[in-house]
mmCIF file of C-alpha atoms and ligand atoms in Angstrom:
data_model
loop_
_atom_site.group_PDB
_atom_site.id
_atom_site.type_symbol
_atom_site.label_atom_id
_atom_site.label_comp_id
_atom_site.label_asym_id
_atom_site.label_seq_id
_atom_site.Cartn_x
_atom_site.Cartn_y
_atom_site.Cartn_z
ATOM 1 C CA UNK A 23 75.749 135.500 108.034
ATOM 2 C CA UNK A 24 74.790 131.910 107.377
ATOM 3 C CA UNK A 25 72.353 130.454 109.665
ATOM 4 C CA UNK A 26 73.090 127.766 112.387
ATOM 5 C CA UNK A 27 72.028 124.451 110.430
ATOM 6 C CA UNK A 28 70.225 121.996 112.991
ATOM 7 C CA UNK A 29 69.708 118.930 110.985
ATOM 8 C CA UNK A 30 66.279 117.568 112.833
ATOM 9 C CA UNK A 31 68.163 114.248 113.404
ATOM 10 C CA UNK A 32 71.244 114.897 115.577
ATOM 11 C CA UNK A 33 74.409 112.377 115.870
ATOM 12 C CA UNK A 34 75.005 113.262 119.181
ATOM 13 C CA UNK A 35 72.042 114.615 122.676
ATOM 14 C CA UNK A 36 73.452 114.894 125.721
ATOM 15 C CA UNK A 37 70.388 114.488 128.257
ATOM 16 C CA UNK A 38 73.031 115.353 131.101
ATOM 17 C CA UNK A 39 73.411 112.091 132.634
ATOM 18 C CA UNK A 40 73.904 110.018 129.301
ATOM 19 C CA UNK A 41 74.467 110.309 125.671
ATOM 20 C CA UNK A 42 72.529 109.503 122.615
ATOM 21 C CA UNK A 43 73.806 108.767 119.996
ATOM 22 C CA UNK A 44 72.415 108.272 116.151
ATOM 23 C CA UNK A 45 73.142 104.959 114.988
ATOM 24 C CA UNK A 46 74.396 105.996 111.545
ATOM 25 C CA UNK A 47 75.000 102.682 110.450
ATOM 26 C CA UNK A 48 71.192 102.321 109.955
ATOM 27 C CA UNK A 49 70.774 105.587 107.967
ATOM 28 C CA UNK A 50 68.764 106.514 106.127
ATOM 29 C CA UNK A 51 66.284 103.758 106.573
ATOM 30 C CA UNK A 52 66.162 103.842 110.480
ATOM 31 C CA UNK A 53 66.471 106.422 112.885
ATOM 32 C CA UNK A 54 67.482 105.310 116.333
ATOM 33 C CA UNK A 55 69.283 106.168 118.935
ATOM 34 C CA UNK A 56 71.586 104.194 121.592
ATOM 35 C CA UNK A 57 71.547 105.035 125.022
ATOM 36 C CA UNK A 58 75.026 105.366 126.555
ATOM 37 C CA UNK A 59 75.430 105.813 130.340
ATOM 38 C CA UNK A 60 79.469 104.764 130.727
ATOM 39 C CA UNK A 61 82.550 105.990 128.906
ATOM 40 C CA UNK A 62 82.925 102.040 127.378
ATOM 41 C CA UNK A 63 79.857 102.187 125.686
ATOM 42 C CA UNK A 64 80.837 105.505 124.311
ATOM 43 C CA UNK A 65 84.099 103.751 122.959
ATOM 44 C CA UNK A 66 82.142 100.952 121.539
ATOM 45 C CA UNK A 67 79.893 103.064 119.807
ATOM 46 C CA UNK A 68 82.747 105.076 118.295
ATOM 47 C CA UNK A 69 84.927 101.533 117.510
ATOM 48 C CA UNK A 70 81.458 100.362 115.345
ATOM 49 C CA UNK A 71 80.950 103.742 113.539
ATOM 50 C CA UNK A 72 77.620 104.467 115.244
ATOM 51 C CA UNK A 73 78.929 107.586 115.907
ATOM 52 C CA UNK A 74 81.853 108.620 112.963
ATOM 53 C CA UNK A 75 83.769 111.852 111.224
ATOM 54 C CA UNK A 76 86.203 113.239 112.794
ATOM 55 C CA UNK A 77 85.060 116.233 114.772
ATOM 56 C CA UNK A 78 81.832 113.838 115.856
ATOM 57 C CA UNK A 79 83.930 111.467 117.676
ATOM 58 C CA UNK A 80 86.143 113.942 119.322
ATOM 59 C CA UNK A 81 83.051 115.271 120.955
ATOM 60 C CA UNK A 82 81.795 111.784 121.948
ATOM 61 C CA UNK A 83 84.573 111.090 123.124
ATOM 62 C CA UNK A 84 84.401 114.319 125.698
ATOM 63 C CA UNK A 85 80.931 113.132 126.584
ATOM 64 C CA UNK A 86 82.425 109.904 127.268
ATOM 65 C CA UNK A 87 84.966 111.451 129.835
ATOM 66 C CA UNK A 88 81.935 113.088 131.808
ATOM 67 C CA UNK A 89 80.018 109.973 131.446
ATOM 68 C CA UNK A 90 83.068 108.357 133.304
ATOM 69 C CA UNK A 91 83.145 111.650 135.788
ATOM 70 C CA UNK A 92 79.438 110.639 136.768
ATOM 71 C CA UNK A 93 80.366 107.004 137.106
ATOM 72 C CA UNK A 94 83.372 106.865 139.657
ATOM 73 C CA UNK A 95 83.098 110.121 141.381
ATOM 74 C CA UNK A 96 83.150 110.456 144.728
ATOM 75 C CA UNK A 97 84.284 106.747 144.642
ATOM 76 C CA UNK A 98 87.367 105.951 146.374
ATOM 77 C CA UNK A 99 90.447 106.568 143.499
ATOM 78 C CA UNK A 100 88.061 108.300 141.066
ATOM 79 C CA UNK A 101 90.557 110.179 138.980
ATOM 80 C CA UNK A 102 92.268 106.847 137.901
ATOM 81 C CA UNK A 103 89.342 105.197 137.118
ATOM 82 C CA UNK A 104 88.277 108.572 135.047
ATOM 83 C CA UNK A 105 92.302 108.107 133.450
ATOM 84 C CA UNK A 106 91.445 104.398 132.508
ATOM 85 C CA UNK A 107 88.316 105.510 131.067
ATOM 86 C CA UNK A 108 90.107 108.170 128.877
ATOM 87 C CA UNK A 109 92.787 105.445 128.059
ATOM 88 C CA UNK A 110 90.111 103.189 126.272
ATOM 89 C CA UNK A 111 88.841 105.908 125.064
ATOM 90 C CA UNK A 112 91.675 106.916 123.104
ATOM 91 C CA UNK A 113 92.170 103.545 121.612
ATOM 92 C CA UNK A 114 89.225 103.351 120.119
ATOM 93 C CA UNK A 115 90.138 104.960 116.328
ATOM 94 C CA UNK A 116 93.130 105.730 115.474
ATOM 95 C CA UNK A 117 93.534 108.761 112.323
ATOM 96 C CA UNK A 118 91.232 111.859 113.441
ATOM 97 C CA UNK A 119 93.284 114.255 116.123
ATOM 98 C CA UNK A 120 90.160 115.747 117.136
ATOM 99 C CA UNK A 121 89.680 112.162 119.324
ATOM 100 C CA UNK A 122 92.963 112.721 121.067
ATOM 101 C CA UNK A 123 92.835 117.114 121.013
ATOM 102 C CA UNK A 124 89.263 116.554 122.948
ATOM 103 C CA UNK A 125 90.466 113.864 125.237
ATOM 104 C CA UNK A 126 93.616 115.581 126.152
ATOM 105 C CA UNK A 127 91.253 118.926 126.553
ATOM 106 C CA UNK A 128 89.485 116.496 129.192
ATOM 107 C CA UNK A 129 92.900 115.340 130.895
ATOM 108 C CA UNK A 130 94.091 118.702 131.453
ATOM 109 C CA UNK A 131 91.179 119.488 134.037
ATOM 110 C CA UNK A 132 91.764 116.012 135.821
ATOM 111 C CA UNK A 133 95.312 117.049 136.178
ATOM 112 C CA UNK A 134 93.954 120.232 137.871
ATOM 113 C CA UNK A 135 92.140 118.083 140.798
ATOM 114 C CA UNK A 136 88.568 119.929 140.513
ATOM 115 C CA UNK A 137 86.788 120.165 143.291
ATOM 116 C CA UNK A 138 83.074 119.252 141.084
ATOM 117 C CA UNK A 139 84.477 117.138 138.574
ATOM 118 C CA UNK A 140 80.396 115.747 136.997
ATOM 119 C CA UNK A 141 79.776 119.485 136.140
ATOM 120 C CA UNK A 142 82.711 120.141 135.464
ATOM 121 C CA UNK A 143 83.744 117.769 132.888
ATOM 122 C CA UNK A 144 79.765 117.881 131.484
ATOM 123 C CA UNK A 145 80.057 121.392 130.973
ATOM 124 C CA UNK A 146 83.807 121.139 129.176
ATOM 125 C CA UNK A 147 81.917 118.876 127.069
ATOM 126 C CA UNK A 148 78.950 120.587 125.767
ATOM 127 C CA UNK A 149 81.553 123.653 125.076
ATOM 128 C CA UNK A 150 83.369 121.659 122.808
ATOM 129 C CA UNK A 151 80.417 120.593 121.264
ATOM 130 C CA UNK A 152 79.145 124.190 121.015
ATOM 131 C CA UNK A 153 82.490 125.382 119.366
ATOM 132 C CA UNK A 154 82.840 122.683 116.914
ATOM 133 C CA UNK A 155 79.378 123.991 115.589
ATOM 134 C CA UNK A 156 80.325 127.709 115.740
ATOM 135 C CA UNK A 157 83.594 126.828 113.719
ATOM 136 C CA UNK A 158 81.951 125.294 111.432
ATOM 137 C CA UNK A 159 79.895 127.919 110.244
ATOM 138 C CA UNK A 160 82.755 130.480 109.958
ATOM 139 C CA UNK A 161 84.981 128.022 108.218
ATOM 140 C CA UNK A 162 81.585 127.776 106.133
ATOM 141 C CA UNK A 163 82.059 131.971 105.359
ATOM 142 C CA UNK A 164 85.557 132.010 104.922
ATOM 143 C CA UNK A 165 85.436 128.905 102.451
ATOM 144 C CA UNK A 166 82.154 130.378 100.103
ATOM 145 C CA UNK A 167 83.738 133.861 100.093
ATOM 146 C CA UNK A 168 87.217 131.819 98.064
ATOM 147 C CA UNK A 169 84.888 130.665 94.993
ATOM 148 C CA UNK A 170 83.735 134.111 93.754
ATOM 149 C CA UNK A 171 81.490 132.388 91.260
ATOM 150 C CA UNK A 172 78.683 129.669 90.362
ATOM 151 C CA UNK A 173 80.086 126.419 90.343
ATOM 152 C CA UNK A 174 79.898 122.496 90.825
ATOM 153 C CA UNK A 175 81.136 120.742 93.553
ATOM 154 C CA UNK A 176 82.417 117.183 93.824
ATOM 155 C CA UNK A 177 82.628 116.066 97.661
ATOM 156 C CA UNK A 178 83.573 112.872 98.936
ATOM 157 C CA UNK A 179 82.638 110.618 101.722
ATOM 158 C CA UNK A 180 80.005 112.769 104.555
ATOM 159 C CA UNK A 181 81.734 116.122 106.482
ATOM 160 C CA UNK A 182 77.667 117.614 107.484
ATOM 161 C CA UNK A 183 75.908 118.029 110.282
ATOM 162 C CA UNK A 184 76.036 114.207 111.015
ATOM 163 C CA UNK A 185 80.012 114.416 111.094
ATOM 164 C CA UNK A 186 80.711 117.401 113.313
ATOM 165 C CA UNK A 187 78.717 119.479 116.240
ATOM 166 C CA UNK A 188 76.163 120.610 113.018
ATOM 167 C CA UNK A 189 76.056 122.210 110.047
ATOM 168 C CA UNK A 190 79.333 120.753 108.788
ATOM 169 C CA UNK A 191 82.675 121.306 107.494
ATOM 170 C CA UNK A 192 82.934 120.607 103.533
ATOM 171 C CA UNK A 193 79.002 120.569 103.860
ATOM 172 C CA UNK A 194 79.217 123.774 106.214
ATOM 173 C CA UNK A 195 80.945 125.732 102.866
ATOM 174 C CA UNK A 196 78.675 123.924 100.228
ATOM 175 C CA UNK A 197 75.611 125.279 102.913
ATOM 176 C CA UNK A 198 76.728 128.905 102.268
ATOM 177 C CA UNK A 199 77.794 128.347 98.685
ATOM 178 C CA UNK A 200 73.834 127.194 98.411
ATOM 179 C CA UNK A 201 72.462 130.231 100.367
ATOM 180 C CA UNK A 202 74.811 132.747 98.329
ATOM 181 C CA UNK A 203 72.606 132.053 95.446
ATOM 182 C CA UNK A 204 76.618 130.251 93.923
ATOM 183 C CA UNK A 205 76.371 126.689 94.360
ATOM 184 C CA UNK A 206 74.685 124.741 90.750
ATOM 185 C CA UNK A 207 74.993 121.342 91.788
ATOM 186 C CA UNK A 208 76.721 118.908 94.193
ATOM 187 C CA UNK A 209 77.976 115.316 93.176
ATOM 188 C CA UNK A 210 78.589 113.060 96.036
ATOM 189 C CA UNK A 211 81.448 109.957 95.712
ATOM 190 C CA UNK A 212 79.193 106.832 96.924
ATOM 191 C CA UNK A 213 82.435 106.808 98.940
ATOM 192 C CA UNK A 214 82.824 102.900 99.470
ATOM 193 C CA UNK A 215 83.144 100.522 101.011
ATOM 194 C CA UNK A 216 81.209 102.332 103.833
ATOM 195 C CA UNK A 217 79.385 104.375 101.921
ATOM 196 C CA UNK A 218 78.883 107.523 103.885
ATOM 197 C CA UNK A 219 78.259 109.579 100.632
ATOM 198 C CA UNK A 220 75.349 107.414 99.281
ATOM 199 C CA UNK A 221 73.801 106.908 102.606
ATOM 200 C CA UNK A 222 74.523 110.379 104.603
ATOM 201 C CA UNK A 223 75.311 112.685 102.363
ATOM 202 C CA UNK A 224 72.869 112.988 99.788
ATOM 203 C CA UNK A 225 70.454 112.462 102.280
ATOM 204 C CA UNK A 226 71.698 115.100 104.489
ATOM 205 C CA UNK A 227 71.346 117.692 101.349
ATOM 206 C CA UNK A 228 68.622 116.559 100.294
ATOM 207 C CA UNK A 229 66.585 117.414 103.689
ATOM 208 C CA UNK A 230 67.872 121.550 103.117
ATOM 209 C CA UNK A 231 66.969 121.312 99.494
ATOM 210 C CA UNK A 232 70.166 120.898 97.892
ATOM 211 C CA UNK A 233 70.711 119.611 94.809
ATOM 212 C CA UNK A 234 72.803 116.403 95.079
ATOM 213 C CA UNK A 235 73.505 113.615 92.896
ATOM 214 C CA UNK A 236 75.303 110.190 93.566
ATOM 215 C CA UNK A 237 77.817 109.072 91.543
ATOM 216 C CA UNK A 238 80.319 105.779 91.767
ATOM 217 C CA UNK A 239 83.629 106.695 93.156
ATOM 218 C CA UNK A 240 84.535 105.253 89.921
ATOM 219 C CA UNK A 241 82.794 107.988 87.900
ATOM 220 C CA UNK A 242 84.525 111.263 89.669
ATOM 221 C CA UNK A 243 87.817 110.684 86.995
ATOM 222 C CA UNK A 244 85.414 110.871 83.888
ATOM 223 C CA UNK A 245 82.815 113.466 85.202
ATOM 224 C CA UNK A 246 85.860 115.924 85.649
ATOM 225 C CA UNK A 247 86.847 114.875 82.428
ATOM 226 C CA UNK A 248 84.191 116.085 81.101
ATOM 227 C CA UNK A 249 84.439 119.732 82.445
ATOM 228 C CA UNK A 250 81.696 119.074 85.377
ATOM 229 C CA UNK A 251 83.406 119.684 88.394
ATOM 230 C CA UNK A 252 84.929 122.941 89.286
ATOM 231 C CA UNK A 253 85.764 122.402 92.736
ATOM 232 C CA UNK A 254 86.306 119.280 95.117
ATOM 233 C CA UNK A 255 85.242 120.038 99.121
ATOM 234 C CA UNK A 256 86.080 117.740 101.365
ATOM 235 C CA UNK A 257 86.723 117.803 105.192
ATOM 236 C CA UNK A 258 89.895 116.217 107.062
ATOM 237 C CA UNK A 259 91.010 113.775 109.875
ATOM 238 C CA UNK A 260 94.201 114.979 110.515
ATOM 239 C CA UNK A 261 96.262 118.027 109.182
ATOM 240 C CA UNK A 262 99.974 117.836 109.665
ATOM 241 C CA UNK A 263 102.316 120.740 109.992
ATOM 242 C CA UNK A 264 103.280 121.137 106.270
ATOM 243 C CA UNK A 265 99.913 120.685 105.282
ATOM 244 C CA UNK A 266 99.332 117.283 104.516
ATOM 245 C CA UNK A 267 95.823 116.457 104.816
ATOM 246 C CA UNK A 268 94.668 112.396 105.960
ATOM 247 C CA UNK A 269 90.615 111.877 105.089
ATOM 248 C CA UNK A 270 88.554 109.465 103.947
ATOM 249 C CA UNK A 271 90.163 107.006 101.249
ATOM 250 C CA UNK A 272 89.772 107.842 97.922
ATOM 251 C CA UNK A 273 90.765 111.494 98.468
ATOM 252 C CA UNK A 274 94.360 111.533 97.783
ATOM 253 C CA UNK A 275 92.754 109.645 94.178
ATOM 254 C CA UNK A 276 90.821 112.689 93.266
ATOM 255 C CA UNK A 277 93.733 115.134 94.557
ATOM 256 C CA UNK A 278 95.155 113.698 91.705
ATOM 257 C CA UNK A 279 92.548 113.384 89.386
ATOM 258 C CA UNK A 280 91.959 116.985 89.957
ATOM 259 C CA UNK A 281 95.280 117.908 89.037
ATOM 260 C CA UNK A 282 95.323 116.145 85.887
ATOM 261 C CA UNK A 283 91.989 118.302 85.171
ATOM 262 C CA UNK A 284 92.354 121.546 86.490
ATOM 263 C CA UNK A 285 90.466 121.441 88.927
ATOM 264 C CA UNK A 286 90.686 122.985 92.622
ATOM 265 C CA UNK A 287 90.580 120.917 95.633
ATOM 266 C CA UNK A 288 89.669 122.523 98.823
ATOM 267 C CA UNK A 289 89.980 120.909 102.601
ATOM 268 C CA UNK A 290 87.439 122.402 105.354
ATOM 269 C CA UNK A 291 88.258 121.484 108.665
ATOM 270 C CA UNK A 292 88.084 123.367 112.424
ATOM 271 C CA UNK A 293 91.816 123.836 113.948
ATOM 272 C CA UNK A 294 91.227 120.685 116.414
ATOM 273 C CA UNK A 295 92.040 119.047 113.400
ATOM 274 C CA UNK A 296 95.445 120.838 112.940
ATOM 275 C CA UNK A 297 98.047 118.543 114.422
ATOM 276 C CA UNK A 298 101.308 120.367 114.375
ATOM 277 C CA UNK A 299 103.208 117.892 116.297
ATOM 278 C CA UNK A 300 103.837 115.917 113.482
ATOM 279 C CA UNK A 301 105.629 117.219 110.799
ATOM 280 C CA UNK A 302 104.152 115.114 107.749
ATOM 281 C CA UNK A 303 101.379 112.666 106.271
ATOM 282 C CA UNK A 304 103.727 110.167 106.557
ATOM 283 C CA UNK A 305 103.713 109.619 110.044
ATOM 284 C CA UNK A 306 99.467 109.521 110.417
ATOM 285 C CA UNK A 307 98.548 106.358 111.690
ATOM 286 C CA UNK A 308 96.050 104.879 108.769
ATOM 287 C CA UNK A 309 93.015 103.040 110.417
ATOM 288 C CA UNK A 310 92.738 99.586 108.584
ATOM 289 C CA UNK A 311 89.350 98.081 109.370
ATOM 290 C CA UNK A 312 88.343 94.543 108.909
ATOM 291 C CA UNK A 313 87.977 92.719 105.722
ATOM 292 C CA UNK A 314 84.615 91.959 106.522
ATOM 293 C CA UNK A 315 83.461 95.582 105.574
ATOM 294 C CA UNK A 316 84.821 95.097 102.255
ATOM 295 C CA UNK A 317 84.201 91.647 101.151
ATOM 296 C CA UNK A 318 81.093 90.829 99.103
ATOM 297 C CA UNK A 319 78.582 89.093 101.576
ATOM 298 C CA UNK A 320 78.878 85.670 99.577
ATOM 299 C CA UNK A 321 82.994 85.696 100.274
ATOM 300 C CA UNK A 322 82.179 85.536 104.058
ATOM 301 C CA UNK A 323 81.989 82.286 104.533
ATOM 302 C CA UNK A 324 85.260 81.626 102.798
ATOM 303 C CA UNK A 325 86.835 84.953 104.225
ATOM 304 C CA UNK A 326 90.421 82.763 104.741
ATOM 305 C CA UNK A 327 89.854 82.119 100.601
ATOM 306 C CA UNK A 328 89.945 85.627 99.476
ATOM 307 C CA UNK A 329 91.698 88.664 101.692
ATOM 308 C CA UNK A 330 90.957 92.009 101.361
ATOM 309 C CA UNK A 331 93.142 95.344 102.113
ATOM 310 C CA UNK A 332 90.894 97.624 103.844
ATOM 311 C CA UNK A 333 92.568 100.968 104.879
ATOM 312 C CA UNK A 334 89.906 103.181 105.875
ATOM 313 C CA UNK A 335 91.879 106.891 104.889
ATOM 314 C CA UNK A 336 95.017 108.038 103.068
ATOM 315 C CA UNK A 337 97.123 110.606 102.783
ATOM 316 C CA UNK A 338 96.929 113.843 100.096
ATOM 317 C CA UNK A 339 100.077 115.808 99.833
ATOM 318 C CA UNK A 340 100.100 119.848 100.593
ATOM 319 C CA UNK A 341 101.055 120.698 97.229
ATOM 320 C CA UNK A 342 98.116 118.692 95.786
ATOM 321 C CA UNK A 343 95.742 121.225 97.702
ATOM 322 C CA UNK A 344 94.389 124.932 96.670
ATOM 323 C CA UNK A 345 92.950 125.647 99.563
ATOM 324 C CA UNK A 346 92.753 124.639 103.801
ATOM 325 C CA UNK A 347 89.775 126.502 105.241
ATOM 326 C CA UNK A 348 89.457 126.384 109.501
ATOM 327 C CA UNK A 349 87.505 128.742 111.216
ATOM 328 C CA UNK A 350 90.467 131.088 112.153
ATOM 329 C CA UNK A 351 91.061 131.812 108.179
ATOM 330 C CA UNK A 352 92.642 130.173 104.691
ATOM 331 C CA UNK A 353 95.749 128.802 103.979
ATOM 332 C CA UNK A 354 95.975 129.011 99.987
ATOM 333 C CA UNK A 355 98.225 126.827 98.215
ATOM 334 C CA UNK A 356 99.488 125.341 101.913
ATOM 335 C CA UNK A 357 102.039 123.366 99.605
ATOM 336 C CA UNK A 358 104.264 126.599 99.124
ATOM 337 C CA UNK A 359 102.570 129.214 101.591
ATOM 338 C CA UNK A 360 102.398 126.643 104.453
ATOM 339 C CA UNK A 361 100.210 126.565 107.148
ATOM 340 C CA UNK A 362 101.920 128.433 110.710
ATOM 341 C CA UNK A 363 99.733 131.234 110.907
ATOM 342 C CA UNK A 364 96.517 128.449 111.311
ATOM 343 C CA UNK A 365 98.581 127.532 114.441
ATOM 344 C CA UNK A 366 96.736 128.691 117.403
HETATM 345 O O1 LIG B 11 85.368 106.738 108.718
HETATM 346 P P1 LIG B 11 84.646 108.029 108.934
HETATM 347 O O2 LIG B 11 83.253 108.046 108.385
HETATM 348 O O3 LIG B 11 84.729 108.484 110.367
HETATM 349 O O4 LIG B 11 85.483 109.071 108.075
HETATM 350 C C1 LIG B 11 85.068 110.416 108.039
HETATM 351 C C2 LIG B 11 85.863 111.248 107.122
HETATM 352 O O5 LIG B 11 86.832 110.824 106.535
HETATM 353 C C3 LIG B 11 85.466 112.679 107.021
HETATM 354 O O6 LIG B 11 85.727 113.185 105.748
HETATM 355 C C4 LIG B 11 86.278 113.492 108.044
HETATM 356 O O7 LIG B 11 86.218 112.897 109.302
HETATM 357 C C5 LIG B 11 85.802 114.884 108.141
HETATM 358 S S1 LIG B 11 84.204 114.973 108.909
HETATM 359 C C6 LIG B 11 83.843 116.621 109.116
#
């Protein structure tokens, strides 16, 4: 069994009357932590990326909702100030389904009037928080036990500990790949133009001793070329019905790449991801962030000279995918064995 992996620095501590939460725009340089005491600040800190991967914000996010709980209740009309709070909540990114699966999670008790709402909303929160992390280590079994041998592993952008409750979903499998005595190396896309894989992920390996090595996102089409990858891992923001799988952009570019070079591509993700109520990639809502985060810092000045198209995730198709790994089991080939028996 693998063992619970508590990265020392955590993206998310709940003190019980406010949330931390890592800035992980300063990592690896600076650890700190913001304070947050309301469900806005929450929202900000998830708009900014303070706080980002998908299962990460869908727990902030339920933090934010108790945060709100402790805010307005008893106050007079507490439950639709707690629904406003939810509301901005929900608008603050717009791909990953585990923000809205966590939120709606929170609704559903608000709908049942409780009679202690702080505890009970708090408590609703750490469970989520405590699930994601226990899912994540099964999906971490289930995905090591498909690669019965010793291989390389591409992953792109960061699905660890700093993305999810802990341990980590594409990181959670490449964690038990490394503690089966299987896993040779890992290459990590830089993954621009936020660069979660040269800043997070390499340094989240590197801190449990696994060998990682950065290359340019530019690089992954020649380094399978040149037979070093046997799988790619990589986590997910939002898993339709028929198995289309939105994650960070540049995935559906090495879904093809891996094609074209035989090698397997494998998508780790807990079912909160799973969102069956739409039937295809097509209709995911693509987060497009601002230019600004793309632009080289001498076109800022003249931002209205040169534009930039900044869509933040894309879309890989089913059939471009060997493997979807959740904690309740495998879907293998999901582009012609589907993916209804992941449905809870
Ligand atoms: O923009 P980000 O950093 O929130 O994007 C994160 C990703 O795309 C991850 O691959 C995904 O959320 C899975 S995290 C376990």
């Amino acid at each position: 069994m693998t063992q619970s992996h508590q990265l020392s620095v955590q993206p998310l501590l709940w003190t019980g009357h406010s949330l931390k939460v890592l800035d992980q725009r300063a990592l690896p340089q600076t650890i700190v932590y913001d304070e947050y005491t309301d469900a806005e600040g929450v929202a900000e800190a998830i708009r900014s990326m303070r706080v980002r991967g998908a299962p990460a914000i869908g727990i902030a996010a339920a933090y934010g909702v108790a945060l709100s709980a402790l805010s307005h209740y008893p106050k007079p009309d507490w439950q639709s100030a707690i629904k406003i709070d939810i509301d901005h909540l929900a608008a603050s990114r717009p791909t990953a389904v585990n923000l809205f699966w966590a939120l709606d999670k929170m609704r559903a008790v608000l709908h049942q009037h409780p009679s202690d709402p702080v505890s009970i909303f708090a408590k609703l929160a750490v469970q989520i928080h405590e699930e994601d992390l226990a899912a994540n280590l099964a999906m971490g079994e289930h995905g090591a036990k498909l690669i019965n041998a010793s291989v390389n592993v591409l992953t792109h952008c960061n699905a660890g500990a700093l993305a999810t409750g802990g341990h980590g979903t594409a990181l959670g499998v490449i964690r038990s790949l490394h503690q089966r005595g299987q896993l040779k190396q890992v290459f990590a896309d830089e993954t621009r133009p936020w660069l979660q894989g040269a800043r997070l992920t390499v340094w989240e390996l590197a801190q449990d001793g696994i060998p990682a090595t950065l290359i340019a996102d530019a690089a992954a089409a020649w380094l399978m070329k040149s037979g070093q990858i046997d799988w790619i891992i990589v986590g997910a923001d939002r898993i339709t019905a028929n198995g289309d799988v939105a994650n960070k952009i540049g995935t559906y570019s090495l879904a093809v790449l891996a094609k074209q070079h035989g090698v397997k591509l494998m998508v780790a993700a807990p079912s909160s991801t799973l969102d069956f109520s739409l039937p295809s990639g097509e209709h995911i809502e693509i987060e497009q962030r601002t230019a600004r985060e793309l632009l080289p810092e001498c076109y800022l000045e003249t931002e209205s000279l040169v534009s930039a198209w900044n869509p933040v995730f894309d879309v890989t198709p089913a059939e471009l995918i060997s493997a979807i790994v959740t904690e309740r089991g495998v879907a293998v080939d999901p582009g012609i064995n589907g993916i209804a028996h992941l449905q809870p």
